[in-house]
Amino acid sequence: MSPVIEEHARARLITDGPLTRPVPVGLRYDAAEPRTVHITLPGGVDWALGRDLLERGLRTPIERGAVRVWPCGRTQLIVELHATDGVEVFQFEITTLIRFLGRIRTEAPAAPPQTPSGAQPAHG
């Protein structure tokens, strides 16, 4: 059985208005899909994205398909998700994502190199 790593986290939903609001999100990694991490948003929307995209986005802006990731200062990470019905922008504490990715490295086998591809909402 493949290890599954899950963490509950909070992110801030960035909107057009003057206020952001905290929202619960789920972070999930299944060793059966070693190149992929899942971010589950409020309402049960699940986005599958390349693990390397998230790792690289901690250091430098990166875009792949429908996902853009970039550091915001030293303590925040922005994840921008584009879908046919709009764009959602979330701000994460970098320490939350570093902890999650660290658990993947220590609790699951190394992922083989990934070829670039876009990310899309996972349908299941």
GROMACS .gro file of N, CA and C in nm:
model
  372
    1MET      N    1   0.084  -0.119   0.000
    1MET     CA    2   0.000   0.000   0.000
    1MET      C    3   0.088   0.125   0.000
    2SER      N    4   0.058   0.217  -0.087
    2SER     CA    5   0.136   0.341  -0.100
    2SER      C    6   0.106   0.435   0.016
    3PRO      N    7   0.211   0.501   0.069
    3PRO     CA    8   0.185   0.599   0.174
    3PRO      C    9   0.105   0.718   0.122
    4VAL      N   10   0.012   0.763   0.203
    4VAL     CA   11  -0.065   0.883   0.173
    4VAL      C   12  -0.036   0.983   0.285
    5ILE      N   13  -0.001   1.103   0.247
    5ILE     CA   14   0.030   1.208   0.344
    5ILE      C   15  -0.074   1.317   0.326
    6GLU      N   16  -0.142   1.350   0.434
    6GLU     CA   17  -0.244   1.454   0.429
    6GLU      C   18  -0.220   1.554   0.541
    7GLU      N   19  -0.244   1.679   0.511
    7GLU     CA   20  -0.238   1.785   0.612
    7GLU      C   21  -0.353   1.881   0.588
    8HIS      N   22  -0.407   1.926   0.697
    8HIS     CA   23  -0.507   2.033   0.691
    8HIS      C   24  -0.433   2.163   0.712
    9ALA      N   25  -0.467   2.261   0.632
    9ALA     CA   26  -0.398   2.390   0.639
    9ALA      C   27  -0.499   2.503   0.624
   10ARG      N   28  -0.449   2.622   0.643
   10ARG     CA   29  -0.531   2.740   0.619
   10ARG      C   30  -0.458   2.825   0.516
   11ALA      N   31  -0.536   2.881   0.429
   11ALA     CA   32  -0.483   2.975   0.330
   11ALA      C   33  -0.572   3.097   0.334
   12ARG      N   34  -0.527   3.201   0.272
   12ARG     CA   35  -0.609   3.321   0.262
   12ARG      C   36  -0.655   3.332   0.118
   13LEU      N   37  -0.786   3.343   0.100
   13LEU     CA   38  -0.843   3.364  -0.033
   13LEU      C   39  -0.831   3.512  -0.064
   14ILE      N   40  -0.762   3.544  -0.172
   14ILE     CA   41  -0.741   3.682  -0.214
   14ILE      C   42  -0.854   3.718  -0.310
   15THR      N   43  -0.921   3.829  -0.283
   15THR     CA   44  -1.034   3.871  -0.365
   15THR      C   45  -1.012   4.013  -0.417
   16ASP      N   46  -1.106   4.060  -0.498
   16ASP     CA   47  -1.099   4.197  -0.549
   16ASP      C   48  -1.122   4.300  -0.439
   17GLY      N   49  -1.191   4.260  -0.334
   17GLY     CA   50  -1.226   4.351  -0.226
   17GLY      C   51  -1.108   4.384  -0.137
   18PRO      N   52  -1.132   4.469  -0.039
   18PRO     CA   53  -1.023   4.512   0.049
   18PRO      C   54  -0.981   4.406   0.150
   19LEU      N   55  -1.064   4.305   0.172
   19LEU     CA   56  -1.033   4.205   0.274
   19LEU      C   57  -1.007   4.068   0.211
   20THR      N   58  -0.917   3.995   0.273
   20THR     CA   59  -0.899   3.855   0.238
   20THR      C   60  -0.967   3.775   0.347
   21ARG      N   61  -0.991   3.648   0.320
   21ARG     CA   62  -1.051   3.567   0.426
   21ARG      C   63  -0.980   3.433   0.435
   22PRO      N   64  -0.960   3.386   0.558
   22PRO     CA   65  -0.896   3.255   0.573
   22PRO      C   66  -0.993   3.144   0.532
   23VAL      N   67  -0.938   3.042   0.468
   23VAL     CA   68  -1.019   2.928   0.427
   23VAL      C   69  -0.941   2.800   0.458
   24PRO      N   70  -1.013   2.693   0.493
   24PRO     CA   71  -0.945   2.565   0.514
   24PRO      C   72  -0.913   2.500   0.380
   25VAL      N   73  -0.796   2.442   0.371
   25VAL     CA   74  -0.756   2.367   0.252
   25VAL      C   75  -0.695   2.234   0.296
   26GLY      N   76  -0.699   2.139   0.208
   26GLY     CA   77  -0.635   2.011   0.235
   26GLY      C   78  -0.516   1.995   0.142
   27LEU      N   79  -0.408   1.944   0.196
   27LEU     CA   80  -0.290   1.911   0.118
   27LEU      C   81  -0.277   1.759   0.120
   28ARG      N   82  -0.257   1.699   0.003
   28ARG     CA   83  -0.254   1.553  -0.004
   28ARG      C   84  -0.150   1.505  -0.103
   29TYR      N   85  -0.079   1.401  -0.062
   29TYR     CA   86   0.019   1.336  -0.148
   29TYR      C   87  -0.004   1.186  -0.136
   30ASP      N   88  -0.009   1.118  -0.249
   30ASP     CA   89  -0.022   0.974  -0.253
   30ASP      C   90   0.097   0.920  -0.330
   31ALA      N   91   0.176   0.833  -0.268
   31ALA     CA   92   0.296   0.780  -0.334
   31ALA      C   93   0.264   0.703  -0.460
   32ALA      N   94   0.137   0.665  -0.481
   32ALA     CA   95   0.098   0.601  -0.606
   32ALA      C   96   0.107   0.700  -0.722
   33GLU      N   97   0.102   0.831  -0.692
   33GLU     CA   98   0.120   0.939  -0.790
   33GLU      C   99   0.238   1.024  -0.742
   34PRO      N  100   0.361   0.975  -0.753
   34PRO     CA  101   0.474   1.041  -0.688
   34PRO      C  102   0.507   1.180  -0.739
   35ARG      N  103   0.461   1.218  -0.854
   35ARG     CA  104   0.492   1.350  -0.909
   35ARG      C  105   0.383   1.453  -0.881
   36THR      N  106   0.280   1.414  -0.808
   36THR     CA  107   0.161   1.499  -0.795
   36THR      C  108   0.130   1.527  -0.649
   37VAL      N  109   0.086   1.649  -0.622
   37VAL     CA  110   0.025   1.684  -0.494
   37VAL      C  111  -0.115   1.737  -0.524
   38HIS      N  112  -0.202   1.725  -0.427
   38HIS     CA  113  -0.339   1.772  -0.442
   38HIS      C  114  -0.365   1.881  -0.340
   39ILE      N  115  -0.433   1.984  -0.385
   39ILE     CA  116  -0.481   2.090  -0.296
   39ILE      C  117  -0.633   2.087  -0.306
   40THR      N  118  -0.698   2.058  -0.194
   40THR     CA  119  -0.844   2.055  -0.191
   40THR      C  120  -0.894   2.186  -0.132
   41LEU      N  121  -0.976   2.254  -0.209
   41LEU     CA  122  -1.026   2.386  -0.173
   41LEU      C  123  -1.165   2.375  -0.112
   42PRO      N  124  -1.212   2.483  -0.050
   42PRO     CA  125  -1.348   2.483   0.003
   42PRO      C  126  -1.448   2.443  -0.107
   43GLY      N  127  -1.547   2.368  -0.069
   43GLY     CA  128  -1.645   2.320  -0.166
   43GLY      C  129  -1.604   2.188  -0.228
   44GLY      N  130  -1.488   2.134  -0.186
   44GLY     CA  131  -1.444   2.004  -0.235
   44GLY      C  132  -1.373   2.005  -0.368
   45VAL      N  133  -1.340   2.122  -0.422
   45VAL     CA  134  -1.268   2.129  -0.548
   45VAL      C  135  -1.124   2.083  -0.524
   46ASP      N  136  -1.081   1.985  -0.602
   46ASP     CA  137  -0.949   1.926  -0.585
   46ASP      C  138  -0.862   1.961  -0.706
   47TRP      N  139  -0.748   2.026  -0.680
   47TRP     CA  140  -0.653   2.058  -0.787
   47TRP      C  141  -0.534   1.966  -0.774
   48ALA      N  142  -0.499   1.900  -0.884
   48ALA     CA  143  -0.379   1.817  -0.890
   48ALA      C  144  -0.272   1.899  -0.961
   49LEU      N  145  -0.156   1.912  -0.899
   49LEU     CA  146  -0.048   1.985  -0.962
   49LEU      C  147   0.084   1.915  -0.938
   50GLY      N  148   0.179   1.946  -1.022
   50GLY     CA  149   0.310   1.883  -1.010
   50GLY      C  150   0.377   1.919  -0.879
   51ARG      N  151   0.428   1.816  -0.814
   51ARG     CA  152   0.501   1.837  -0.688
   51ARG      C  153   0.618   1.932  -0.712
   52ASP      N  154   0.688   1.917  -0.825
   52ASP     CA  155   0.801   2.004  -0.853
   52ASP      C  156   0.758   2.149  -0.874
   53LEU      N  157   0.637   2.171  -0.925
   53LEU     CA  158   0.585   2.306  -0.943
   53LEU      C  159   0.574   2.376  -0.808
   54LEU      N  160   0.521   2.306  -0.710
   54LEU     CA  161   0.508   2.362  -0.576
   54LEU      C  162   0.645   2.385  -0.513
   55GLU      N  163   0.736   2.289  -0.528
   55GLU     CA  164   0.870   2.302  -0.471
   55GLU      C  165   0.946   2.420  -0.533
   56ARG      N  166   0.941   2.431  -0.664
   56ARG     CA  167   1.013   2.540  -0.732
   56ARG      C  168   0.948   2.675  -0.703
   57GLY      N  169   0.816   2.677  -0.689
   57GLY     CA  170   0.745   2.801  -0.661
   57GLY      C  171   0.780   2.862  -0.526
   58LEU      N  172   0.836   2.782  -0.436
   58LEU     CA  173   0.880   2.836  -0.307
   58LEU      C  174   0.998   2.931  -0.324
   59ARG      N  175   1.073   2.914  -0.434
   59ARG     CA  176   1.194   2.994  -0.456
   59ARG      C  177   1.182   3.098  -0.566
   60THR      N  178   1.101   3.069  -0.668
   60THR     CA  179   1.096   3.157  -0.783
   60THR      C  180   0.960   3.145  -0.851
   61PRO      N  181   0.914   3.249  -0.917
   61PRO     CA  182   0.785   3.240  -0.987
   61PRO      C  183   0.791   3.132  -1.095
   62ILE      N  184   0.684   3.056  -1.105
   62ILE     CA  185   0.675   2.950  -1.206
   62ILE      C  186   0.530   2.937  -1.250
   63GLU      N  187   0.513   2.907  -1.376
   63GLU     CA  188   0.379   2.890  -1.432
   63GLU      C  189   0.380   2.763  -1.516
   64ARG      N  190   0.275   2.685  -1.499
   64ARG     CA  191   0.260   2.565  -1.580
   64ARG      C  192   0.111   2.543  -1.602
   65GLY      N  193   0.071   2.552  -1.727
   65GLY     CA  194  -0.070   2.531  -1.758
   65GLY      C  195  -0.158   2.631  -1.686
   66ALA      N  196  -0.252   2.581  -1.609
   66ALA     CA  197  -0.351   2.664  -1.541
   66ALA      C  198  -0.308   2.710  -1.402
   67VAL      N  199  -0.183   2.687  -1.366
   67VAL     CA  200  -0.136   2.719  -1.231
   67VAL      C  201  -0.015   2.811  -1.236
   68ARG      N  202  -0.019   2.913  -1.151
   68ARG     CA  203   0.095   3.001  -1.130
   68ARG      C  204   0.127   2.998  -0.981
   69VAL      N  205   0.256   2.990  -0.950
   69VAL     CA  206   0.300   2.985  -0.811
   69VAL      C  207   0.419   3.080  -0.797
   70TRP      N  208   0.420   3.158  -0.689
   70TRP     CA  209   0.535   3.246  -0.666
   70TRP      C  210   0.545   3.283  -0.520
   71PRO      N  211   0.671   3.305  -0.475
   71PRO     CA  212   0.691   3.350  -0.337
   71PRO      C  213   0.648   3.495  -0.325
   72CYS      N  214   0.597   3.530  -0.210
   72CYS     CA  215   0.555   3.667  -0.180
   72CYS      C  216   0.626   3.706  -0.051
   73GLY      N  217   0.737   3.773  -0.065
   73GLY     CA  218   0.819   3.802   0.052
   73GLY      C  219   0.888   3.674   0.097
   74ARG      N  220   0.930   3.673   0.223
   74ARG     CA  221   1.001   3.556   0.275
   74ARG      C  222   0.909   3.456   0.344
   75THR      N  223   0.784   3.493   0.369
   75THR     CA  224   0.699   3.405   0.450
   75THR      C  225   0.572   3.358   0.382
   76GLN      N  226   0.543   3.407   0.263
   76GLN     CA  227   0.417   3.373   0.197
   76GLN      C  228   0.441   3.314   0.058
   77LEU      N  229   0.346   3.233   0.013
   77LEU     CA  230   0.348   3.178  -0.122
   77LEU      C  231   0.210   3.200  -0.182
   78ILE      N  232   0.208   3.245  -0.306
   78ILE     CA  233   0.082   3.267  -0.377
   78ILE      C  234   0.062   3.152  -0.475
   79VAL      N  235  -0.060   3.097  -0.475
   79VAL     CA  236  -0.100   2.995  -0.572
   79VAL      C  237  -0.221   3.049  -0.645
   80GLU      N  238  -0.207   3.064  -0.776
   80GLU     CA  239  -0.314   3.118  -0.860
   80GLU      C  240  -0.363   3.005  -0.951
   81LEU      N  241  -0.492   2.975  -0.942
   81LEU     CA  242  -0.552   2.863  -1.015
   81LEU      C  243  -0.653   2.916  -1.116
   82HIS      N  244  -0.632   2.882  -1.243
   82HIS     CA  245  -0.720   2.928  -1.350
   82HIS      C  246  -0.809   2.813  -1.395
   83ALA      N  247  -0.939   2.837  -1.400
   83ALA     CA  248  -1.036   2.740  -1.449
   83ALA      C  249  -1.128   2.811  -1.547
   84THR      N  250  -1.212   2.736  -1.615
   84THR     CA  251  -1.302   2.795  -1.714
   84THR      C  252  -1.399   2.894  -1.651
   85ASP      N  253  -1.430   2.874  -1.523
   85ASP     CA  254  -1.526   2.964  -1.457
   85ASP      C  255  -1.461   3.075  -1.377
   86GLY      N  256  -1.329   3.093  -1.389
   86GLY     CA  257  -1.265   3.204  -1.320
   86GLY      C  258  -1.128   3.169  -1.264
   87VAL      N  259  -1.079   3.259  -1.181
   87VAL     CA  260  -0.946   3.247  -1.121
   87VAL      C  261  -0.963   3.255  -0.970
   88GLU      N  262  -0.889   3.169  -0.899
   88GLU     CA  263  -0.884   3.177  -0.754
   88GLU      C  264  -0.738   3.195  -0.714
   89VAL      N  265  -0.717   3.286  -0.619
   89VAL     CA  266  -0.581   3.316  -0.573
   89VAL      C  267  -0.577   3.292  -0.422
   90PHE      N  268  -0.479   3.211  -0.381
   90PHE     CA  269  -0.463   3.176  -0.240
   90PHE      C  270  -0.324   3.212  -0.193
   91GLN      N  271  -0.318   3.257  -0.068
   91GLN     CA  272  -0.190   3.291  -0.006
   91GLN      C  273  -0.166   3.190   0.107
   92PHE      N  274  -0.053   3.121   0.100
   92PHE     CA  275  -0.016   3.021   0.200
   92PHE      C  276   0.103   3.070   0.281
   93GLU      N  277   0.112   3.023   0.404
   93GLU     CA  278   0.234   3.041   0.482
   93GLU      C  279   0.336   2.943   0.424
   94ILE      N  280   0.453   2.991   0.390
   94ILE     CA  281   0.555   2.905   0.332
   94ILE      C  282   0.590   2.791   0.427
   95THR      N  283   0.594   2.817   0.556
   95THR     CA  284   0.631   2.712   0.651
   95THR      C  285   0.535   2.592   0.644
   96THR      N  286   0.408   2.618   0.618
   96THR     CA  287   0.310   2.509   0.605
   96THR      C  288   0.347   2.419   0.488
   97LEU      N  289   0.381   2.478   0.374
   97LEU     CA  290   0.414   2.399   0.256
   97LEU      C  291   0.550   2.332   0.269
   98ILE      N  292   0.645   2.398   0.333
   98ILE     CA  293   0.777   2.336   0.356
   98ILE      C  294   0.761   2.213   0.445
   99ARG      N  295   0.679   2.224   0.548
   99ARG     CA  296   0.654   2.110   0.638
   99ARG      C  297   0.589   1.994   0.561
  100PHE      N  298   0.490   2.024   0.479
  100PHE     CA  299   0.421   1.922   0.400
  100PHE      C  300   0.518   1.855   0.302
  101LEU      N  301   0.595   1.933   0.229
  101LEU     CA  302   0.691   1.876   0.133
  101LEU      C  303   0.802   1.799   0.205
  102GLY      N  304   0.841   1.844   0.323
  102GLY     CA  305   0.939   1.771   0.403
  102GLY      C  306   0.888   1.635   0.445
  103ARG      N  307   0.761   1.628   0.483
  103ARG     CA  308   0.701   1.499   0.517
  103ARG      C  309   0.702   1.405   0.398
  104ILE      N  310   0.676   1.458   0.280
  104ILE     CA  311   0.679   1.375   0.159
  104ILE      C  312   0.818   1.316   0.140
  105ARG      N  313   0.920   1.400   0.153
  105ARG     CA  314   1.058   1.353   0.133
  105ARG      C  315   1.098   1.247   0.235
  106THR      N  316   1.054   1.260   0.359
  106THR     CA  317   1.096   1.165   0.462
  106THR      C  318   1.007   1.041   0.471
  107GLU      N  319   0.879   1.052   0.435
  107GLU     CA  320   0.787   0.941   0.453
  107GLU      C  321   0.755   0.864   0.325
  108ALA      N  322   0.795   0.916   0.210
  108ALA     CA  323   0.762   0.852   0.082
  108ALA      C  324   0.887   0.841  -0.004
  109PRO      N  325   0.889   0.746  -0.095
  109PRO     CA  326   1.006   0.734  -0.183
  109PRO      C  327   1.020   0.854  -0.274
  110ALA      N  328   1.140   0.874  -0.324
  110ALA     CA  329   1.167   0.986  -0.414
  110ALA      C  330   1.088   0.971  -0.543
  111ALA      N  331   1.040   1.083  -0.593
  111ALA     CA  332   0.965   1.083  -0.719
  111ALA      C  333   1.061   1.087  -0.835
  112PRO      N  334   1.032   1.013  -0.943
  112PRO     CA  335   1.114   1.024  -1.062
  112PRO      C  336   1.099   1.161  -1.124
  113PRO      N  337   1.193   1.204  -1.210
  113PRO     CA  338   1.183   1.337  -1.273
  113PRO      C  339   1.051   1.352  -1.348
  114GLN      N  340   1.001   1.474  -1.349
  114GLN     CA  341   0.872   1.502  -1.411
  114GLN      C  342   0.892   1.580  -1.539
  115THR      N  343   0.813   1.545  -1.639
  115THR     CA  344   0.811   1.626  -1.760
  115THR      C  345   0.710   1.736  -1.741
  116PRO      N  346   0.735   1.856  -1.795
  116PRO     CA  347   0.642   1.967  -1.775
  116PRO      C  348   0.504   1.934  -1.828
  117SER      N  349   0.407   1.968  -1.747
  117SER     CA  350   0.268   1.955  -1.789
  117SER      C  351   0.185   2.051  -1.707
  118GLY      N  352   0.067   2.082  -1.755
  118GLY     CA  353  -0.021   2.173  -1.684
  118GLY      C  354  -0.093   2.102  -1.573
  119ALA      N  355  -0.157   2.178  -1.487
  119ALA     CA  356  -0.236   2.123  -1.380
  119ALA      C  357  -0.381   2.159  -1.406
  120GLN      N  358  -0.466   2.072  -1.367
  120GLN     CA  359  -0.608   2.091  -1.386
  120GLN      C  360  -0.681   2.040  -1.263
  121PRO      N  361  -0.803   2.084  -1.244
  121PRO     CA  362  -0.881   2.025  -1.134
  121PRO      C  363  -0.888   1.874  -1.156
  122ALA      N  364  -0.870   1.799  -1.048
  122ALA     CA  365  -0.880   1.654  -1.057
  122ALA      C  366  -1.026   1.616  -1.050
  123HIS      N  367  -1.064   1.524  -1.132
  123HIS     CA  368  -1.201   1.476  -1.131
  123HIS      C  369  -1.200   1.334  -1.080
  124GLY      N  370  -1.284   1.308  -0.983
  124GLY     CA  371  -1.278   1.174  -0.929
  124GLY      C  372  -1.407   1.127  -0.893
   0.00000   0.00000   0.00000
